Short mmCIF file of C-alpha atoms and ligand atoms in Angstrom, two decimals:
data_model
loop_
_atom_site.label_atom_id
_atom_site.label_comp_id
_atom_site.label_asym_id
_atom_site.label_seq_id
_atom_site.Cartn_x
_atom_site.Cartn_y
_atom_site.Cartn_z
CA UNK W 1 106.66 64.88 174.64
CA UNK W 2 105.75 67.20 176.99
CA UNK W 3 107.61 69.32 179.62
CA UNK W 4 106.06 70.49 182.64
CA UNK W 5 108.18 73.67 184.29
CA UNK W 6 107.82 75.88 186.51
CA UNK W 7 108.86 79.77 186.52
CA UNK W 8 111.53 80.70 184.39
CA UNK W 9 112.11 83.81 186.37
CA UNK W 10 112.78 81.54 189.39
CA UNK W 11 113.12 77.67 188.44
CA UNK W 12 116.58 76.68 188.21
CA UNK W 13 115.91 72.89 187.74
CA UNK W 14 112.64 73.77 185.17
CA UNK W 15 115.82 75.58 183.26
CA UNK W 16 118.09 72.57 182.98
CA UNK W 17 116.05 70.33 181.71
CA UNK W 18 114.58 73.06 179.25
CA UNK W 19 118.09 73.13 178.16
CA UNK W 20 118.95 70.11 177.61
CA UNK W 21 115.81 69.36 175.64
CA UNK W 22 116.06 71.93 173.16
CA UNK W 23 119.92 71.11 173.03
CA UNK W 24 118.41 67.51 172.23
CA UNK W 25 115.90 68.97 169.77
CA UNK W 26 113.26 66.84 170.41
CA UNK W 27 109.61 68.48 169.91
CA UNK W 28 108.17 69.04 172.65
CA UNK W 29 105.36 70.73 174.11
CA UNK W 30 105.30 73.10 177.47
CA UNK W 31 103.07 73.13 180.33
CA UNK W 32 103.74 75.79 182.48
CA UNK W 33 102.83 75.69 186.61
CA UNK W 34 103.74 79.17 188.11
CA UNK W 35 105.46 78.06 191.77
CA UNK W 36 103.95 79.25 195.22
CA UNK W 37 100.78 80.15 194.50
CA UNK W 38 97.26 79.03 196.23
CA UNK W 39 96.83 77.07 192.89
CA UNK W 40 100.43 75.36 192.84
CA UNK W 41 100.01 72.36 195.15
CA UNK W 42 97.02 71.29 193.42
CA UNK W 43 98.86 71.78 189.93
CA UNK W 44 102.13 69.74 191.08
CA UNK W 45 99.98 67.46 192.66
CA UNK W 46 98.25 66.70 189.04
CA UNK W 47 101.06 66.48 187.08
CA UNK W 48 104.36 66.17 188.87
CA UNK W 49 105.21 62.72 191.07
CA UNK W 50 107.20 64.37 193.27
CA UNK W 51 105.42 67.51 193.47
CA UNK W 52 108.08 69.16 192.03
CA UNK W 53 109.22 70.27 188.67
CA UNK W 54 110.58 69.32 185.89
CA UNK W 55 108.45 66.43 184.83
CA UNK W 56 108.89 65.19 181.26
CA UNK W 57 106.10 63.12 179.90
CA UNK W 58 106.62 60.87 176.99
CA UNK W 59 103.49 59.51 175.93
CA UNK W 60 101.71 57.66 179.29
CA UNK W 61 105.84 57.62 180.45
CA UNK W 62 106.59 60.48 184.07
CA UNK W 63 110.17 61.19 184.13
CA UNK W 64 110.15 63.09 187.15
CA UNK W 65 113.51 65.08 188.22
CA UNK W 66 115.96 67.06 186.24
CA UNK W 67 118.80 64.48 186.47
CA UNK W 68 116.60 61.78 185.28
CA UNK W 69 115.19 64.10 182.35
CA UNK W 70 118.92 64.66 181.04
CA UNK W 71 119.81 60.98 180.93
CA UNK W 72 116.02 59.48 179.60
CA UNK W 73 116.89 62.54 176.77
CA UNK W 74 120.49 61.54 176.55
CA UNK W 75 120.22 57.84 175.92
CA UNK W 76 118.03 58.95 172.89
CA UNK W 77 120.21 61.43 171.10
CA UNK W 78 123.80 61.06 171.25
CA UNK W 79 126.48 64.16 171.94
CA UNK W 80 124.64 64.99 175.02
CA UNK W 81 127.23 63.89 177.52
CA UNK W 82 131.10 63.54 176.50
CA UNK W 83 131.64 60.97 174.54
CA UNK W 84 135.07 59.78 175.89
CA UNK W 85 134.07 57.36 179.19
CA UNK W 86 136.49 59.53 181.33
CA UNK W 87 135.15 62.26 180.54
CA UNK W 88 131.68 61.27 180.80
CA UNK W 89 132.22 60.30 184.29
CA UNK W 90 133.67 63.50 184.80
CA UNK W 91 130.69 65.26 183.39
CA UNK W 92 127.94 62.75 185.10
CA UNK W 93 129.99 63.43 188.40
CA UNK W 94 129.66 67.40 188.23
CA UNK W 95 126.50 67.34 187.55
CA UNK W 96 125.61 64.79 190.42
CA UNK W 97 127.51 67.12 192.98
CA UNK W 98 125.62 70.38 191.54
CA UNK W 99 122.06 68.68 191.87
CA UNK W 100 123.12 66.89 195.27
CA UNK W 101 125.29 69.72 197.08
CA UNK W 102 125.53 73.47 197.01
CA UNK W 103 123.18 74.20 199.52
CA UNK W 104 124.14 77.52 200.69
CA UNK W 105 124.54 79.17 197.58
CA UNK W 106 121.22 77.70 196.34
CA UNK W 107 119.38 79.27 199.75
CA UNK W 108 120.89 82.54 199.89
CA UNK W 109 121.55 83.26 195.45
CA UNK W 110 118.01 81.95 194.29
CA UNK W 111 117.77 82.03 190.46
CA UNK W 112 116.10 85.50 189.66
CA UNK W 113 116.59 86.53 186.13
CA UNK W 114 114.85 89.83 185.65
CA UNK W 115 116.41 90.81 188.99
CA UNK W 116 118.85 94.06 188.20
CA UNK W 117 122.31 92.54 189.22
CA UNK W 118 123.30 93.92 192.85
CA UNK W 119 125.43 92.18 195.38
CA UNK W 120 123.50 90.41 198.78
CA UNK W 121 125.03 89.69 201.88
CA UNK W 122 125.87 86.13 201.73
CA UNK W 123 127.70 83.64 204.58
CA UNK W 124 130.80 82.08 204.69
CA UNK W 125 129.10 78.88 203.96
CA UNK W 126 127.53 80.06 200.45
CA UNK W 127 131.40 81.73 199.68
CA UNK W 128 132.56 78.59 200.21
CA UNK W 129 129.89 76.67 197.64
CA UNK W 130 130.65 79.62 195.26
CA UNK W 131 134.40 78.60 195.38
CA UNK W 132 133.93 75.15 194.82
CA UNK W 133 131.77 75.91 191.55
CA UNK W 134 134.97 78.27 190.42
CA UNK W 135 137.06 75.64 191.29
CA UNK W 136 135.17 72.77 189.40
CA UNK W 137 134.87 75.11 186.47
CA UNK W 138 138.32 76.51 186.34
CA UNK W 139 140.11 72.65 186.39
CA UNK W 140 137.57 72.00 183.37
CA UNK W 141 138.48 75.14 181.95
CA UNK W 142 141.90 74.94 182.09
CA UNK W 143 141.91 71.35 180.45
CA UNK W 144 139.47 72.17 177.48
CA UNK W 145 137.11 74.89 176.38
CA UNK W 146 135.19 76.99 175.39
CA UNK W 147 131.90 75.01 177.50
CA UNK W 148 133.17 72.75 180.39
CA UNK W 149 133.76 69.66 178.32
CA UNK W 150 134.68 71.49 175.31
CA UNK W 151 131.57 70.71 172.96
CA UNK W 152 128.36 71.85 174.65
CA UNK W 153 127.08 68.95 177.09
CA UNK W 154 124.60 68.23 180.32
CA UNK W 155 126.95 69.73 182.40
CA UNK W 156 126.14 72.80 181.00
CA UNK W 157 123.00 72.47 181.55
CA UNK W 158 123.49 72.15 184.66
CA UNK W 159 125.61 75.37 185.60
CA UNK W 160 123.77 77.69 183.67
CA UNK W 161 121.45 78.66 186.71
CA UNK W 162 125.01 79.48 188.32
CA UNK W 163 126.14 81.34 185.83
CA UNK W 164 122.87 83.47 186.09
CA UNK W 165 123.22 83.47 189.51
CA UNK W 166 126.72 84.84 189.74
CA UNK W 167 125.59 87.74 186.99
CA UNK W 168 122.69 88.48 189.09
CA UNK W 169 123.99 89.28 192.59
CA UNK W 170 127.59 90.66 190.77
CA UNK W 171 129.66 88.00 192.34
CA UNK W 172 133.28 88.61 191.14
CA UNK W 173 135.05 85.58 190.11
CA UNK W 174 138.87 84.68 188.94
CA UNK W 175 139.29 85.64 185.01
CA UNK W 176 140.06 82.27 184.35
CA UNK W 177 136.45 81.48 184.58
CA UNK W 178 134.13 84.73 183.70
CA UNK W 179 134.55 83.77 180.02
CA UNK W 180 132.45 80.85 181.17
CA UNK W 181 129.81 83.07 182.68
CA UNK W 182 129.70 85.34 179.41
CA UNK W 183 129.20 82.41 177.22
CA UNK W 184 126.30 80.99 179.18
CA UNK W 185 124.98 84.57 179.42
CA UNK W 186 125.51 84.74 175.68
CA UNK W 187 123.58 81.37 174.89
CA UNK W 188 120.74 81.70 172.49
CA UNK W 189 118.39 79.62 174.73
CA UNK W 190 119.64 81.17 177.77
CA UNK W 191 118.58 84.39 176.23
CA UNK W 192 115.30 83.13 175.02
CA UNK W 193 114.53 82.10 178.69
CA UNK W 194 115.92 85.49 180.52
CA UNK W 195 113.23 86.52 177.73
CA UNK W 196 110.61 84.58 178.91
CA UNK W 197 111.80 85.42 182.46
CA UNK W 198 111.41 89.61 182.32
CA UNK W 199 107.45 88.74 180.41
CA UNK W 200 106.06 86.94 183.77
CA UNK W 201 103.84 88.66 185.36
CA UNK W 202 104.62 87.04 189.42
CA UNK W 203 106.46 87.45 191.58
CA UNK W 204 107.77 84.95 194.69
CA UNK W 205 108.79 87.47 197.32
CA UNK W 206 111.10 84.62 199.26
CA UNK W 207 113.22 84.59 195.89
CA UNK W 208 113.21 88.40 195.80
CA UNK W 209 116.79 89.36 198.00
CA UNK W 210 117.57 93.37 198.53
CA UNK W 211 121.03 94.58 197.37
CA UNK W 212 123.38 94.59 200.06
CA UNK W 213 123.87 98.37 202.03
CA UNK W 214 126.95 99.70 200.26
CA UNK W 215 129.67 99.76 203.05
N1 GSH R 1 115.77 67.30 192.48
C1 GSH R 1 114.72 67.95 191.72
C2 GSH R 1 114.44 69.29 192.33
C3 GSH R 1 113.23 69.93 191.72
C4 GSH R 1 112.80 71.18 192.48
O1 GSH R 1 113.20 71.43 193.64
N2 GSH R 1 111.91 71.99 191.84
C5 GSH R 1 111.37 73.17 192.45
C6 GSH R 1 111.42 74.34 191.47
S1 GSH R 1 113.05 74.76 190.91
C7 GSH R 1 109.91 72.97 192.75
O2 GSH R 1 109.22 72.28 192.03
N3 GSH R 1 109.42 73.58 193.82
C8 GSH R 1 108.03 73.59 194.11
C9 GSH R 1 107.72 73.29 195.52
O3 GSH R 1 108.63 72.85 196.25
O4 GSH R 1 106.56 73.48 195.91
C10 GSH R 1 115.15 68.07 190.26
O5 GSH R 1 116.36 68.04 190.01
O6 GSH R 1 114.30 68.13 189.36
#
């Protein structure tokens, strides 16, 4: 197999699927397209359906989209996803409202993992998406821990770029939930990608926010 990403400095979605395929531990390969360049439309257009990344290629097989990646990895290795239907559901249906909603905090917190942690100016709008991620985490949290469906699972995946997120623009949340934050923090293969992360060399200045004036 082979796993086309984009920066891991700034690509949240390249870092879920990572994830989840090394959680997997499947062997596969990495191709590497650094994002908003001159040379970046013409890579994505090459190897990416949707011009986008992740892609996962499995032989002449595209699985295009982050979502997809997780479940075409999942039904091949079991303990990805909860294994109790509820639960599953529960996990499938975070994970559908993370990649489908959170558009404000997404815009104005853009995954920057070398980027010293400082607080931005944000709008109600992303303090309201920010809640809602506390609040889906906490109700997990409160039911099971130490990861959001107890055992490691997609879900994960899927929040880590939040967790990164929150770290790096020192947003405070309820102690019910910064374990959370310090255990994805704390993940081997999160750490092997904030690695990865501080080594590359660009830079995409509409990622790059100042630190909010201190009041
Ligand atoms: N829904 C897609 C979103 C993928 C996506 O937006 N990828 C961004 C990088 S994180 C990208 O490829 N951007 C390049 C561009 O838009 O030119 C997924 O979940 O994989």
């Amino acid at each position: 197999m082979r796993l086309i990403l984009g920066n891991c400095n700034y690509s949240s979605w390249s870092l879920r699927a990572w994830l989840v395929a090394r959680r997997a531990r499947v062997a596969f390969e990495e191709y590497r397209i650094p994002l908003y360049r001159a040379d970046s439309g013409a890579a994505l257009r090459a190897h990416c359906p949707a011009r986008k990344v992740p892609v996962l290629e499995d032989g002449s097989l595209r699985v295009w989209d982050s979502l997809a990646i997780a479940e075409y990895l999942a039904e091949r290795v079991p303990g990805l996803w909860p294994q109790a239907a509820p639960r599953r559901a529960a996990a499938r249906s975070l994970c559908a409202e993370m990649h489908a909603g959170f558009p404000a905090l997404r815009a104005e917190l853009p995954m920057n993992c070398r980027r010293r942690p400082a607080p931005v100016e944000v709008s109600a709008a992303c303090r309201a998406d920010v809640d809602r991620v506390v609040e889906l985490w906490d109700a997990r949290l409160r039911e099971r821990g130490p990861w959001l469906f107890g055992e490691w699972s997609i879900a994960d995946a899927f929040f880590a770029p939040v967790a990164l997120r929150l770290h790096t623009y020192a947003v405070t949340v309820r102690d019910t939930v910064e374990p959370y934050v310090v255990r994805q923090l704390g993940d081997p293969l999160v750490e092997e990608w904030r690695e990865r992360a501080a080594d590359e060399p660009e830079i995409i200045p509409g990622a790059e926010r100042p630190a909010a004036l201190a009041h």
